[in-house]
PDB file of C-alpha atoms in Angstrom:
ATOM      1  CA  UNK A   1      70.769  93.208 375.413  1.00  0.00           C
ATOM      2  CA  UNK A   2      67.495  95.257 374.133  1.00  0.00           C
ATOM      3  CA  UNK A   3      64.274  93.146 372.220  1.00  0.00           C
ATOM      4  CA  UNK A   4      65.533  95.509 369.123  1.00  0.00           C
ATOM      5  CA  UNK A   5      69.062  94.284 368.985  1.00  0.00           C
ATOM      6  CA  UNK A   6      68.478  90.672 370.128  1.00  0.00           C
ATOM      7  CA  UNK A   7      65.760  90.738 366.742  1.00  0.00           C
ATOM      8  CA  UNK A   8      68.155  92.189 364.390  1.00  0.00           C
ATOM      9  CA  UNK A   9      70.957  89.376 364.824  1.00  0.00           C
ATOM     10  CA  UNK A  10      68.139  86.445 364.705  1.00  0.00           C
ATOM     11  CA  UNK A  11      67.589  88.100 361.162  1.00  0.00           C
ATOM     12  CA  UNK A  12      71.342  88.405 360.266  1.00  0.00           C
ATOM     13  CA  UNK A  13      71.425  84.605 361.320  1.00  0.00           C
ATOM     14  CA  UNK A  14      68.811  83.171 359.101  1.00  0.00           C
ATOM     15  CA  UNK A  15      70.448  85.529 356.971  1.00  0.00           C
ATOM     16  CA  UNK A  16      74.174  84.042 356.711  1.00  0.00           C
ATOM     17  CA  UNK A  17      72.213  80.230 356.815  1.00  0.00           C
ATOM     18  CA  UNK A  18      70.316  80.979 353.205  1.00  0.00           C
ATOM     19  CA  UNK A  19      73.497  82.668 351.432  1.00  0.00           C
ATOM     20  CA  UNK A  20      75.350  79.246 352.715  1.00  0.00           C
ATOM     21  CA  UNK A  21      72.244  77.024 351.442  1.00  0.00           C
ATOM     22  CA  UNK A  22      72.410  78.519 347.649  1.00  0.00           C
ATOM     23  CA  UNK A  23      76.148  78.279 347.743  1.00  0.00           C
ATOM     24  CA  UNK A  24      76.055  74.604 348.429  1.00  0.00           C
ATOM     25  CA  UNK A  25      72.785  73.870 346.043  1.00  0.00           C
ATOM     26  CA  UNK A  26      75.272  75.121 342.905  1.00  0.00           C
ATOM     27  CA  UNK A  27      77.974  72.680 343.013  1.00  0.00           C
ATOM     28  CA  UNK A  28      76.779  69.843 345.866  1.00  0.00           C
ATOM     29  CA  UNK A  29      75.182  65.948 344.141  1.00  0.00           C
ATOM     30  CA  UNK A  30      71.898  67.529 343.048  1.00  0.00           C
ATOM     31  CA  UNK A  31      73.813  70.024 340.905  1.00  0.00           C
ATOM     32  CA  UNK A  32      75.718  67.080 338.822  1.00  0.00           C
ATOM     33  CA  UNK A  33      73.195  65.026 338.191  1.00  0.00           C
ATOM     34  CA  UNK A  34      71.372  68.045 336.906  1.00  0.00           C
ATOM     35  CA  UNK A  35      74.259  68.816 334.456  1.00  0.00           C
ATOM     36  CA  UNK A  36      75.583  65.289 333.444  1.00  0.00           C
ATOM     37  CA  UNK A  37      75.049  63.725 330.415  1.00  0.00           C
ATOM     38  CA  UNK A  38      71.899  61.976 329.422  1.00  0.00           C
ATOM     39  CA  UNK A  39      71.630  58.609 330.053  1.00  0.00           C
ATOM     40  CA  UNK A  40      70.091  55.934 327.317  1.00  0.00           C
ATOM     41  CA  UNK A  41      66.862  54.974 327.910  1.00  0.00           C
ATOM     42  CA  UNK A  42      64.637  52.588 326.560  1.00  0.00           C
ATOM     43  CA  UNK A  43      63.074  54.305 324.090  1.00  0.00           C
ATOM     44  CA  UNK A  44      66.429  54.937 322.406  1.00  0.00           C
ATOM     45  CA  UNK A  45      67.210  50.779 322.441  1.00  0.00           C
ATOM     46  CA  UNK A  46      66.944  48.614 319.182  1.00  0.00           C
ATOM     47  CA  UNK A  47      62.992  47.025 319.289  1.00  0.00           C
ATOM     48  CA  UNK A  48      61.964  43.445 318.225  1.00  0.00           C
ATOM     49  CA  UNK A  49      60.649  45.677 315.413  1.00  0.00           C
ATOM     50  CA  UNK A  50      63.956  46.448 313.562  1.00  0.00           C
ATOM     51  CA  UNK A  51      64.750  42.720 313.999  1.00  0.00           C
ATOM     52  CA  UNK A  52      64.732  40.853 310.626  1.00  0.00           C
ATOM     53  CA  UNK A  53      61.117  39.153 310.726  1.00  0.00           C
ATOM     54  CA  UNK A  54      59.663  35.358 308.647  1.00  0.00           C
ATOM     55  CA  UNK A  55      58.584  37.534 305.804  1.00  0.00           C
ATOM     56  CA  UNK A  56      62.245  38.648 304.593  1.00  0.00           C
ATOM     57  CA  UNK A  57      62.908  34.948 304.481  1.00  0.00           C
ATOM     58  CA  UNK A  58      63.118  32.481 301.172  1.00  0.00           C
ATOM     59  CA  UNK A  59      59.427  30.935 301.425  1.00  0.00           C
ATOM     60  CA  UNK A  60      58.075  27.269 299.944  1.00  0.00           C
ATOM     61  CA  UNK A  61      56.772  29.960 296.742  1.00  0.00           C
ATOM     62  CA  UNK A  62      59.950  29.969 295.532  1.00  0.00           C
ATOM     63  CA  UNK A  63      61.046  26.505 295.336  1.00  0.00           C
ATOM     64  CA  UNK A  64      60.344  24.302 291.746  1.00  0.00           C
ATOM     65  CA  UNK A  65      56.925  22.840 291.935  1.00  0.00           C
ATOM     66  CA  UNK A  66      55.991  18.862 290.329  1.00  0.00           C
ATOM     67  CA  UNK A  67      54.152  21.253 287.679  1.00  0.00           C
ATOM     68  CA  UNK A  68      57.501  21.535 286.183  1.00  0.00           C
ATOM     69  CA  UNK A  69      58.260  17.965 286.189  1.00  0.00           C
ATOM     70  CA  UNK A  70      58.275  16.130 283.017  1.00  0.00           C
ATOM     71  CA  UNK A  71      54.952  14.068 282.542  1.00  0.00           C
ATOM     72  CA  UNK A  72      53.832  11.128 281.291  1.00  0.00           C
ATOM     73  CA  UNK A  73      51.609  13.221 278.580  1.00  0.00           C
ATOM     74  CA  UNK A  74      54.919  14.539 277.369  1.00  0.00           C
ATOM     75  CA  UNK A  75      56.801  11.256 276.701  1.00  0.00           C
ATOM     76  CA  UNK A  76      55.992  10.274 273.064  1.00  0.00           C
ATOM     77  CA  UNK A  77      53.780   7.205 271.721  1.00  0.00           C
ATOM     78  CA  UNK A  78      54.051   4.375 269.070  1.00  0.00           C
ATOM     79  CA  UNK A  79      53.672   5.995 265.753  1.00  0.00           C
ATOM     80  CA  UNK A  80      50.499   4.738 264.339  1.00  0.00           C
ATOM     81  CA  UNK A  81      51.125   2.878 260.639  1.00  0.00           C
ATOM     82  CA  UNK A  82      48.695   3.385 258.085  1.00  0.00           C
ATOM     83  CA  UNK A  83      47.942  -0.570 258.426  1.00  0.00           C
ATOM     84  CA  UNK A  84      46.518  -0.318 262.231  1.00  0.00           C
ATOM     85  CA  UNK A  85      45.015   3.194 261.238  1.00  0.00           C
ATOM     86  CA  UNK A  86      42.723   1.687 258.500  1.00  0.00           C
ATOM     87  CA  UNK A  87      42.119  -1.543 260.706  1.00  0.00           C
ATOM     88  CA  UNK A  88      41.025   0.827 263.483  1.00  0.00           C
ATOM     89  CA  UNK A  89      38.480   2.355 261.408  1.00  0.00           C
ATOM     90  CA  UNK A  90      36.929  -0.328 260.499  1.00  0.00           C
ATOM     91  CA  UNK A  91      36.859  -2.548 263.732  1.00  0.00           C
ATOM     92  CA  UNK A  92      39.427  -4.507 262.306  1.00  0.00           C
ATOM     93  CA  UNK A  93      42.299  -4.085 264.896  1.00  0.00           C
ATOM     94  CA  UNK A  94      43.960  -7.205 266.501  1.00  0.00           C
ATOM     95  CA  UNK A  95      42.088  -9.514 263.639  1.00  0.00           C
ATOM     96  CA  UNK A  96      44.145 -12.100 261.646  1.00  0.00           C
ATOM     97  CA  UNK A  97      43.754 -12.327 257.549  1.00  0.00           C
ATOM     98  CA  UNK A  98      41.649 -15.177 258.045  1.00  0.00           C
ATOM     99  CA  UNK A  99      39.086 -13.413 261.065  1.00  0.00           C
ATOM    100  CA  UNK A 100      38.589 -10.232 258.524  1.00  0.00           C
ATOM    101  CA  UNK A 101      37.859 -12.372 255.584  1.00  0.00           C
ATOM    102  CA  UNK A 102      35.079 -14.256 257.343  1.00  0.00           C
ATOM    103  CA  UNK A 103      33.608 -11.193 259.193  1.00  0.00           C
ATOM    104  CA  UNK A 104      33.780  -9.216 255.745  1.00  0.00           C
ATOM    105  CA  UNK A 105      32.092 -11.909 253.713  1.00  0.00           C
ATOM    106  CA  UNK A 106      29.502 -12.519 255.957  1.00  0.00           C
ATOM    107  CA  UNK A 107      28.641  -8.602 256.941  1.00  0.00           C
ATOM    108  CA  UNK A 108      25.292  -8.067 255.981  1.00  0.00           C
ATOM    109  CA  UNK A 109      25.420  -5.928 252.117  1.00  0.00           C
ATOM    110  CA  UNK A 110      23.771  -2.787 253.654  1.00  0.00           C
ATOM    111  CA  UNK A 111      25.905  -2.380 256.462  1.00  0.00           C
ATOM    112  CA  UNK A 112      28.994  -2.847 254.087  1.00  0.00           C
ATOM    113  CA  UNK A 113      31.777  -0.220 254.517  1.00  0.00           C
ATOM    114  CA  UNK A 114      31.477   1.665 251.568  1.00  0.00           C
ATOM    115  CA  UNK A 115      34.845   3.484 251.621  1.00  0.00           C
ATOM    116  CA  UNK A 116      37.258  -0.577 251.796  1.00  0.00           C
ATOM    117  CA  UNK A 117      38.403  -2.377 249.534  1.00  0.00           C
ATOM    118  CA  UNK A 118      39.157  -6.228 250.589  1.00  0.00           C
ATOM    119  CA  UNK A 119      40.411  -8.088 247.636  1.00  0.00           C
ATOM    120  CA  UNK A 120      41.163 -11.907 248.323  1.00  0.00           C
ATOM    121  CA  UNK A 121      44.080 -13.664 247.093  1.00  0.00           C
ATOM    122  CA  UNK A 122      45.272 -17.194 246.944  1.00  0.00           C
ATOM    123  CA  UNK A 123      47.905 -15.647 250.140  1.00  0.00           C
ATOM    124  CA  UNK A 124      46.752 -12.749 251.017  1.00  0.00           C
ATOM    125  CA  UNK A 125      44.185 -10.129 251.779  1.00  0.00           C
ATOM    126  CA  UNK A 126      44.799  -7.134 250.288  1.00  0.00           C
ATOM    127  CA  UNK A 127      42.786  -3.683 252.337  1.00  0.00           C
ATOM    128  CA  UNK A 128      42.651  -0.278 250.886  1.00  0.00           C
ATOM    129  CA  UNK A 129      40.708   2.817 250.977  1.00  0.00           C
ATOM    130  CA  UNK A 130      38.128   3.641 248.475  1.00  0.00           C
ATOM    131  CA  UNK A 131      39.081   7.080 247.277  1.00  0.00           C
ATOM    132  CA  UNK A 132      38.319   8.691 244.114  1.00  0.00           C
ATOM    133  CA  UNK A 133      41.622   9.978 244.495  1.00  0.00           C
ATOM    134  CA  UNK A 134      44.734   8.842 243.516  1.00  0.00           C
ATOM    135  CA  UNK A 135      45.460   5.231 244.066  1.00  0.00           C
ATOM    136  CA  UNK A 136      46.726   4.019 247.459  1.00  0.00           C
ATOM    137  CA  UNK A 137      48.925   1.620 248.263  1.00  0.00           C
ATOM    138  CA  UNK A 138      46.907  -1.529 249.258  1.00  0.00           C
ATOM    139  CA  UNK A 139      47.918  -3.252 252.977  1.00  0.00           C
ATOM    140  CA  UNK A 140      49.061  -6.861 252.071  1.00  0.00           C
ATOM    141  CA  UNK A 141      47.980  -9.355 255.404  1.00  0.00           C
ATOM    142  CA  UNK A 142      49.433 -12.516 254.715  1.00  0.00           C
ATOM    143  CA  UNK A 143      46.763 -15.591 255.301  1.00  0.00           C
ATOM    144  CA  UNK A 144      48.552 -17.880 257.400  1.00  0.00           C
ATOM    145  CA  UNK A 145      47.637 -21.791 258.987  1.00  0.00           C
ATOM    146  CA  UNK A 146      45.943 -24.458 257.713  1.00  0.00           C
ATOM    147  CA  UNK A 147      43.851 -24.380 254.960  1.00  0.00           C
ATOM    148  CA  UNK A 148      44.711 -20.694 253.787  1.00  0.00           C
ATOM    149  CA  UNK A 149      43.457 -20.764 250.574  1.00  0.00           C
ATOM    150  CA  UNK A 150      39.695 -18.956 250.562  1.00  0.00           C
ATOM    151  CA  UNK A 151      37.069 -20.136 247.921  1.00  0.00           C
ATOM    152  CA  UNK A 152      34.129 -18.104 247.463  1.00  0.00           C
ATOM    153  CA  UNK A 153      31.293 -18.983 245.653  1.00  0.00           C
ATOM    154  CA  UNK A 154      28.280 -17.530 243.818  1.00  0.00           C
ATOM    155  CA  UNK A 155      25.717 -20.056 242.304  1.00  0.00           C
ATOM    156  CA  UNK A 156      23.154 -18.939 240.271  1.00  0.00           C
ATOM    157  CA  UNK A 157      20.603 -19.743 238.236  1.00  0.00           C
ATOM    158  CA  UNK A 158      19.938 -16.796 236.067  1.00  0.00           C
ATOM    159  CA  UNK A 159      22.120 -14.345 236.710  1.00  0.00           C
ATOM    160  CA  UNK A 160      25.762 -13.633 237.340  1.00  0.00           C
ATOM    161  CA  UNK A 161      29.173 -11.396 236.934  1.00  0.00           C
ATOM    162  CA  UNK A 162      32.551 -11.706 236.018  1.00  0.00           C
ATOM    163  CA  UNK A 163      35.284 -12.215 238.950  1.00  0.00           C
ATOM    164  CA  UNK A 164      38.870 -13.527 239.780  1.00  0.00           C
ATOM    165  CA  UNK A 165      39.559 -12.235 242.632  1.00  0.00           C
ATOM    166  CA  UNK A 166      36.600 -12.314 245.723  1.00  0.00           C
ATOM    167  CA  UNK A 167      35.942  -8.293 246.663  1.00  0.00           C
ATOM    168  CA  UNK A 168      34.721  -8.584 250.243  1.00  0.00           C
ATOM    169  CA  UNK A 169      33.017  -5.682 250.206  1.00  0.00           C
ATOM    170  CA  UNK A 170      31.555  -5.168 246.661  1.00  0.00           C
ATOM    171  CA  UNK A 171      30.560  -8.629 245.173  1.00  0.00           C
ATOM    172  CA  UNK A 172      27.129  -9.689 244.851  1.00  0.00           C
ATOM    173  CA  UNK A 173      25.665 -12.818 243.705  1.00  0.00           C
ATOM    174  CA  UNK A 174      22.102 -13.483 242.822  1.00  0.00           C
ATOM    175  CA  UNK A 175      21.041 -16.229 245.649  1.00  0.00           C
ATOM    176  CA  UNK A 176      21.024 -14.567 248.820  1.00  0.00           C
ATOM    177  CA  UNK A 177      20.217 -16.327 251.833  1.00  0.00           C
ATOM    178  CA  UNK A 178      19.603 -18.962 250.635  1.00  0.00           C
ATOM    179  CA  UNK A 179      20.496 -22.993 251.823  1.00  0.00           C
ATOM    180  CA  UNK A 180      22.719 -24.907 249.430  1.00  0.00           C
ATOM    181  CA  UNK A 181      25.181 -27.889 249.811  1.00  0.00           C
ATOM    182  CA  UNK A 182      28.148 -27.390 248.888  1.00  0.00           C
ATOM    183  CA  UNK A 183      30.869 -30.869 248.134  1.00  0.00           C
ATOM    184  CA  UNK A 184      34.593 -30.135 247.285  1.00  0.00           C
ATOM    185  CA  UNK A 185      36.342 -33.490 246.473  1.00  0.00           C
ATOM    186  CA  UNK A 186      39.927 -33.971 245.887  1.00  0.00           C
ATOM    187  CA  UNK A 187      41.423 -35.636 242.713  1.00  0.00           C
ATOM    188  CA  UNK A 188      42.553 -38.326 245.097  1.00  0.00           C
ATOM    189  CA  UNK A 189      38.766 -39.093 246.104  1.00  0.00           C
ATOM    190  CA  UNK A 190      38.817 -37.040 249.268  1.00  0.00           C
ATOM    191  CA  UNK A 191      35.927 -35.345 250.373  1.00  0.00           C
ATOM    192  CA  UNK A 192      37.435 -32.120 251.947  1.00  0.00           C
ATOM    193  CA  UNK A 193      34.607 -30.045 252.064  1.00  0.00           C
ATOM    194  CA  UNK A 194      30.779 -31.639 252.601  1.00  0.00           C
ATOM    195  CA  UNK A 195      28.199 -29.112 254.767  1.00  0.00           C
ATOM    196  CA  UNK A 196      25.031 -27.746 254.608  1.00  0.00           C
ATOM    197  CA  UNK A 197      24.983 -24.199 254.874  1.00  0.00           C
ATOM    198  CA  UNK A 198      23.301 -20.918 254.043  1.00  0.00           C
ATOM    199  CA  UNK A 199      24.600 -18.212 251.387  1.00  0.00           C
ATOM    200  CA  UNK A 200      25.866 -14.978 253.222  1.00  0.00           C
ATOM    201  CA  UNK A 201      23.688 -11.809 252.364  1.00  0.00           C
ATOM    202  CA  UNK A 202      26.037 -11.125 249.270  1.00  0.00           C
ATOM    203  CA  UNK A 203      24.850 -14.526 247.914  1.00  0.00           C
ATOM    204  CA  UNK A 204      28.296 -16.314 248.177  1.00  0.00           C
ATOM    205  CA  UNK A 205      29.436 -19.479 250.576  1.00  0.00           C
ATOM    206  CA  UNK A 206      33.254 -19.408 251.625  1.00  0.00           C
ATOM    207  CA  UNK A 207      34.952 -22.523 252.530  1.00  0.00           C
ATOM    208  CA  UNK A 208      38.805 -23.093 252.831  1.00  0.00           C
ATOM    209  CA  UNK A 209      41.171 -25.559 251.077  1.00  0.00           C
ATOM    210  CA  UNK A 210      44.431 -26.779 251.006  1.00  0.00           C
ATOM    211  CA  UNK A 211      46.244 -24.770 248.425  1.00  0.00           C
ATOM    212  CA  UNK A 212      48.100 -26.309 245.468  1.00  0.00           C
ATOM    213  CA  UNK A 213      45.142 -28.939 244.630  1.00  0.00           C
ATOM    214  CA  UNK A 214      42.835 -29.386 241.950  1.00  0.00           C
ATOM    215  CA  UNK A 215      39.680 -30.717 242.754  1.00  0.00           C
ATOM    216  CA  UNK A 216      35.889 -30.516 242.310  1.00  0.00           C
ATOM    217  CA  UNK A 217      33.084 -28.694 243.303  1.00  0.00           C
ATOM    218  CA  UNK A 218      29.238 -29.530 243.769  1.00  0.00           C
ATOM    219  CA  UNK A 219      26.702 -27.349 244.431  1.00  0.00           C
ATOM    220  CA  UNK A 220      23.120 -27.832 244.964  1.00  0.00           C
ATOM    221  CA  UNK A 221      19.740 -25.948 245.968  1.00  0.00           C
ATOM    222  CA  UNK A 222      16.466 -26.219 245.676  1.00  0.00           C
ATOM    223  CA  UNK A 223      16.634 -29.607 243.594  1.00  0.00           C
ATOM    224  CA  UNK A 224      19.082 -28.167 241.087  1.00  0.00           C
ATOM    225  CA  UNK A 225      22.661 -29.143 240.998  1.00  0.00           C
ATOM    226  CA  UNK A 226      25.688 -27.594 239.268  1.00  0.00           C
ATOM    227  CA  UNK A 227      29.821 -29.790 239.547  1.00  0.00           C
ATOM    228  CA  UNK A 228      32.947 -28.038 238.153  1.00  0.00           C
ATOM    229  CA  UNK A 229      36.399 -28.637 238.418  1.00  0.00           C
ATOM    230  CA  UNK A 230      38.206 -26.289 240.867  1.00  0.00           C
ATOM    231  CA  UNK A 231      42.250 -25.376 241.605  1.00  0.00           C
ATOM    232  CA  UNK A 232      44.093 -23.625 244.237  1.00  0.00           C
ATOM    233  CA  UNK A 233      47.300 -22.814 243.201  1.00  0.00           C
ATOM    234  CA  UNK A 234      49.337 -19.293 243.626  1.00  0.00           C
ATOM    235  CA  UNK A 235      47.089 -17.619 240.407  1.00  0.00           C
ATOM    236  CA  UNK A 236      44.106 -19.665 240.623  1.00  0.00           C
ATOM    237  CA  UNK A 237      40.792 -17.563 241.283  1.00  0.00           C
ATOM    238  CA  UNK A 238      39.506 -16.986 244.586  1.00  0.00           C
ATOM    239  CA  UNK A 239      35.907 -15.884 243.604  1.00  0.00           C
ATOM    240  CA  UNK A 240      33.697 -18.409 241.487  1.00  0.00           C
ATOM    241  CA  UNK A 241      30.725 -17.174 239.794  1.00  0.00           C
ATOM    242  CA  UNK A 242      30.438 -19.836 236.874  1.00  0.00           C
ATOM    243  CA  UNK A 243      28.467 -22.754 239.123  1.00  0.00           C
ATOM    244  CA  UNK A 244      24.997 -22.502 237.212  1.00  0.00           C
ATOM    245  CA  UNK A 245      22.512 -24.727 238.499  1.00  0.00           C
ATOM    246  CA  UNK A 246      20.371 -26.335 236.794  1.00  0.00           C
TER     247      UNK A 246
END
């Protein structure tokens, strides 16, 4: 065989060999997996980030709070009466009959309260405003224990006023200050009252006495001496400005 010939069927050879290679490329395992479906990959899979997250859940915000618990400023209180109002005012509160009618009598006249009235009874001390509107009602404390019935008295020697019924906070007698002993002797010949004392600042000395007696009184200051029979039943006077001394 010639070089020429022996050339030509090399060519035909490598030839036939690439028509058989590009016959097998189009329908051999590289071709499939070329045309098959597209698999799923990751970046097509659900993410943490479409799963429900703490913030879509019920948080402690929405639950009741104590601020919408009943409390104790919403419970109500003791009404107030007028009684323990006025006593308030006054510095009164948690006194007996018997503690206001001392502290009254013996407040000093200028520091008075100028807007009560304390009237003393034979049984009871009657409080009320001072209004020069209409008339209130007064507050009726009965005086209760021993010796409940309160005798106040003015002497005098030149001057003096009218009075039944002892006003703790608007009677004045003319000897204020002043020392004076004071005697109050039962009908039977007891001696139930016998002191040396002063006159409070609205000139008048208190004492208490049985009630339902009669008996007498003696007074005397400054050398001068004034007696006068004395009773203390249920309409008898509590306020006696009649002992002139003399």
């Amino acid at each position: 065989m010639t070089p020429r010939r022996t050339a030509l069927s090399l060519t035909a050879a490598l030839s036939l060999t690439a028509a058989l290679s590009l016959t097998l490329g189009a329908c051999g395992s590289p071709g499939e997996q070329a045309t098959s479906p597209a698999q799923p990959t990751a970046a097509t899979a659900p993410t943490a980030g479409t799963a429900p997250t703490a913030a879509t859940a019920p948080t402690a915000a929405t639950a009741p709070t104590a601020a919408t618990a009943p409390t104790a400023a919403t419970a109500p209180t003791a009404a107030q009466t007028p009684a323990d109002g006025l006593l308030a005012e006054h510095g009164l509160q948690g006194l007996s009959a018997r503690q206001i009618i001392e502290k009254l009598d013996a407040t000093a006249v200028d520091d008075r309260a100028a807007d009560l009235m304390a009237s003393v009874r034979p049984d009871a001390l009657l409080l009320s405003p001072r209004s020069a509107g209409a008339a209130t009602e007064p507050i009726s404390l009965p005086i209760e224990g021993d010796a409940t019935f309160y005798l106040s008295v003015a002497p005098y020697v030149s001057q003096t006023h009218d009075c039944h019924f002892h006003s703790l906070t608007t009677c004045l007698g003319e000897l204020r200050n002043q020392p004076v002993q004071v005697t109050v002797t039962a009908s039977d010949g007891t001696v139930l009252v016998e002191e040396n004392t002063t006159t409070f600042d609205n000139g008048f000395v208190g004492v208490w006495l049985p009630r339902d007696i009669e008996a007498s009184l003696t007074v005397t200051h400054a050398g001068k001496t004034a007696t006068q029979p004395i009773r203390t039943g249920a309409q008898d006077a509590t306020c006696i400005t009649t002992t002139r001394l003399a």
